[in-house]
Amino acid sequence: MLELQGIRKSFGKIEVLHGVDLEVRSGEVHALLGENGAGKSTLMKILCGIIPPSAGTIRIQGTEHHFANYDAAIAAGIGIVFQEFSLIPYLNAAENMFLARELRNRLGLLDRRAMRKRAGEIMQRLGVNVPLDVPVQRLSIAEQQFVEIAKALSLDARILVLDEPTATLTPTEVEHLFKVMRELRRQGVAIIFISHHLEEIFQICDRITVLRDGEFVGSCAVSEVDNDRLVEMMVGRRIESSFPPKPVFEASAPVVLEVDNLRIKKNGPVSRFTLRKGEILGFAGLVGSGRTETVLAMLSAGPVASCTLKIDGVEKRLSGPDEALYHGIGLLPESRKEQGLITSFSILQNISLNNYGKYRKGHWFLDLKKERKATQTAMDQVRVKAQGPNARVDTLSGGNQQKVVIARWLNHQMKVLIFDEPTRGIDVGAKAEIYALMREFTAQGNAIIMISSELPEVIGMSDRVCVFRQGGIVATVEGEAISSEQIMTHATTGSIEHVA
Amino acid sequence: MSHEAAAGEATSPGRNFARLLQSPLTLPLVGLIVVSVLMALASPNFFSLDNLLNVLRQVSIVGILAVGMTFVILTGGIDLSVGAVMALVGTITAGLMVNSGLPGEAAMAVGLLLGLAIGLFNGALVAWGKMPSIIVTLATMGMARGIALIYSGGYPISGLPSWISWFGVGRIGVVPVPVIIMVVIYAIAWVLLERTAFGRHVYALGGNETAARLSGVKTHRVKLIVFGISGLTSALASVILTGRLMSGQPNAGVGFELDAIAAVVLGGTAIAGGRGLILGTLIGAVLLGILNNGLNLMGINPYLQDVIKGAIILLAIYIGRDWR
Ligand SMILES: Nc1ncnc2c1ncn2[C@@H]1O[C@H](COP(=O)(O)OP(=O)(O)OP(=O)(O)O)[C@@H](O)[C@H]1O
Ligand SMILES: [Mg+2]
């Protein structure tokens, strides 16, 4: 069905794809695997005509194609859902699906009814039930993704590219997505699926292709490999268990952060929790259960109705993230592009963004040399793969962008770090490295609050877990009780506390 | 700084050339050279030292306004009040000297503080009032102009001590004083933007305000300061204007905000913020000045001059559109 041969791509003088082959058959889900920066997204952008290849051929059902742009690729039956979404937030699902190809009636006016009907039909084909009349910004991430897929299908895509679609989904939503993918596979659509969650590969994919540093490593049926073999193909070496051992806590471990009476909304549920020195406190719950809102409220970075906060036993009122920073509390936000990075900045400038206290000459001036040195150290620590500290962050792969945000905070002398989905879009090898860095950080007497939608991560990393439901904490579990059954039970049926 | 960021590490000659091409200063510089050569062809007088210094002197007022404008635009805002603030500061300063008998130095100090205060007022409304800067400064532009007219009764206030003229037409050696003032202001602005944390925060705000705020940058304070700087540079420009006109003119500086914005944009700064260089603004201001000067030397009808200038600005921005 689809055949890519000897694809090469250079940005300036640097070649990032060194002759990659990819063959996808109709009616199969084909996994494209590789570490962060291996070249997966770049290859897909070439397939979709968004960037031109430096060499190589693209064949669809035997015919050779040279796509001048994205529209040409669409016309040839290719659809893509990008790693970063491209929906217009204020428009509804139907309007987004028909953006720039609006259906018109005989008067040349928008034919809303026809568009709604078509949109409904496609959603039905996917077997999902997404509200078509509300602005997409009010939809969940999963629903937005279905809108993206529906948009691609409305263009009659026979080859569908999904670039890390599951990175932002909950397990139930992933299940739902897989159902949709199986349905499409039954209808003969060829799907290229990119993910860093290897268990998903075994659940849904038929065949795999692995890239490493822009090189083609191999292609085979999923049944021919197991997890370890996959990792080895991707990383080029074996990786030991990814979670570092948990430390033992004494009951008397000092509390660094105590939060009481926290309400996001007036009359909303009340949350309280403590964070001990040296601890990783997991925040678990379904998407939309109020984990992010709660930490934003605590820092006064988002809506907050009430909050009593004690830092090292002393009551403090934070006026915003700047004051939190002053008290040694840092936030790694959940969306790197919207909330984490200054995309027009270099890696160096992004890492030192809130760090200038350390690179002063005299009282006023920046010490550029010191800045460069410290940044290089931070980059090496998390192993950012890039041309150098002066590369702009928008030329980095998704996972490497995430590492830059992490490096920004590790570069600081922080006491408490709040990690919101820290390993989203990060490959297996790098994940293990980040987990180790987190433990190293807490071992120095600091503490971490980790919000995560990946249950294995919550279970493997947390010393205690606060489970959220409908805007508040419904239970805190520790020790043996940290299990997926316990957490899921609380997350779906825990009772909410409304009294202060 | 952003051009260094774009260019990576290597230092081979080819790379250096690529780097030069990528620099946001290249396009404004090329524009400057092209326009200069055209002007020199049209009027042989153009390249005389006298005329060049004269151009720079004429450029100084808009050039100084454009410094504050660059700070504001880099954060993603805009300041429409600069021309009106300049007129208000000039009128009040002159009034304090002539009508209230304040010593000249004291009156000028009050004027500078007034400019700074109006700027900070703008900044506070934008930062804490969460209002769009284009609306806030449109309103304060009207208010400043109105107060200047009320205070002066609509007439220029003249009779200033003669030493004031030094700021407008004086020279140190051959170099006009306004040019020296302008260069000093640009030097300070360069240091602020390129060598201080505040400067990085200015760029960060224009690049992604949410990310800057969540990472602990005091975004409100940065906004307050950039508008304060813009108010202050407006007041500094008024010192030169007053010295040149030897009076406080409530009607001065109409439309100067647009010239200042044009200088910033011609200098390669992104109107949405986050990207640009202060040196680019200087080049942009000089480019505008040369156009004005050259068109005058050629004796072209002033109305037609506006049309030509507008067309050139459009052309420049069209070419620079996809530059980076
Ligand atoms: N516009 C660009 N300019 C320079 N280098 C680029 C550009 N776009 C991508 N690269 C480089 O190409 C390499 C491959 O990036 P790509 O985004 O394809 O990785 P990926 O496999 O999708 O990684 P991830 O899993 O992190 O999303 C990276 O090293 C990246 O820095
Ligand atoms: Mg990618």
Short mmCIF file of N, CA and C and ligand atoms in Angstrom, two decimals, chain A residues 36-37 39-42 83 163-164 194 196 397-399, ligand 2:
data_model
loop_
_atom_site.label_atom_id
_atom_site.label_comp_id
_atom_site.label_asym_id
_atom_site.label_seq_id
_atom_site.Cartn_x
_atom_site.Cartn_y
_atom_site.Cartn_z
N ASN A 36 13.47 9.44 21.62
CA ASN A 36 13.22 10.85 21.35
C ASN A 36 14.27 11.38 20.39
N GLY A 37 13.80 12.00 19.32
CA GLY A 37 14.74 12.57 18.37
C GLY A 37 15.23 11.57 17.35
N GLY A 39 13.65 10.57 14.83
CA GLY A 39 13.26 11.04 13.51
C GLY A 39 11.87 10.61 13.08
N LYS A 40 11.07 10.11 14.03
CA LYS A 40 9.73 9.61 13.71
C LYS A 40 8.84 10.73 13.17
N SER A 41 8.74 11.81 13.93
CA SER A 41 7.86 12.91 13.50
C SER A 41 8.34 13.50 12.19
N THR A 42 9.65 13.62 12.05
CA THR A 42 10.20 14.17 10.82
C THR A 42 9.82 13.31 9.62
N GLN A 83 1.42 15.43 16.64
CA GLN A 83 1.82 15.33 18.03
C GLN A 83 1.23 16.51 18.81
N ASP A 163 0.50 10.48 15.52
CA ASP A 163 1.78 10.75 16.18
C ASP A 163 1.56 10.90 17.67
N GLU A 164 1.96 9.92 18.44
CA GLU A 164 1.81 9.89 19.90
C GLU A 164 0.41 10.28 20.36
N ILE A 194 2.49 5.97 16.39
CA ILE A 194 3.71 6.28 17.13
C ILE A 194 3.39 6.35 18.61
N HIS A 196 5.33 5.88 22.80
CA HIS A 196 6.44 5.44 23.66
C HIS A 196 5.98 4.41 24.69
N SER A 397 12.91 17.53 19.09
CA SER A 397 11.81 16.57 19.09
C SER A 397 11.01 16.77 20.38
N GLY A 398 9.75 16.27 20.35
CA GLY A 398 8.85 16.49 21.49
C GLY A 398 9.45 16.07 22.83
N GLY A 399 10.03 14.89 22.86
CA GLY A 399 10.57 14.40 24.12
C GLY A 399 11.73 15.24 24.61
MG MG C 2 7.87 13.22 17.61
#
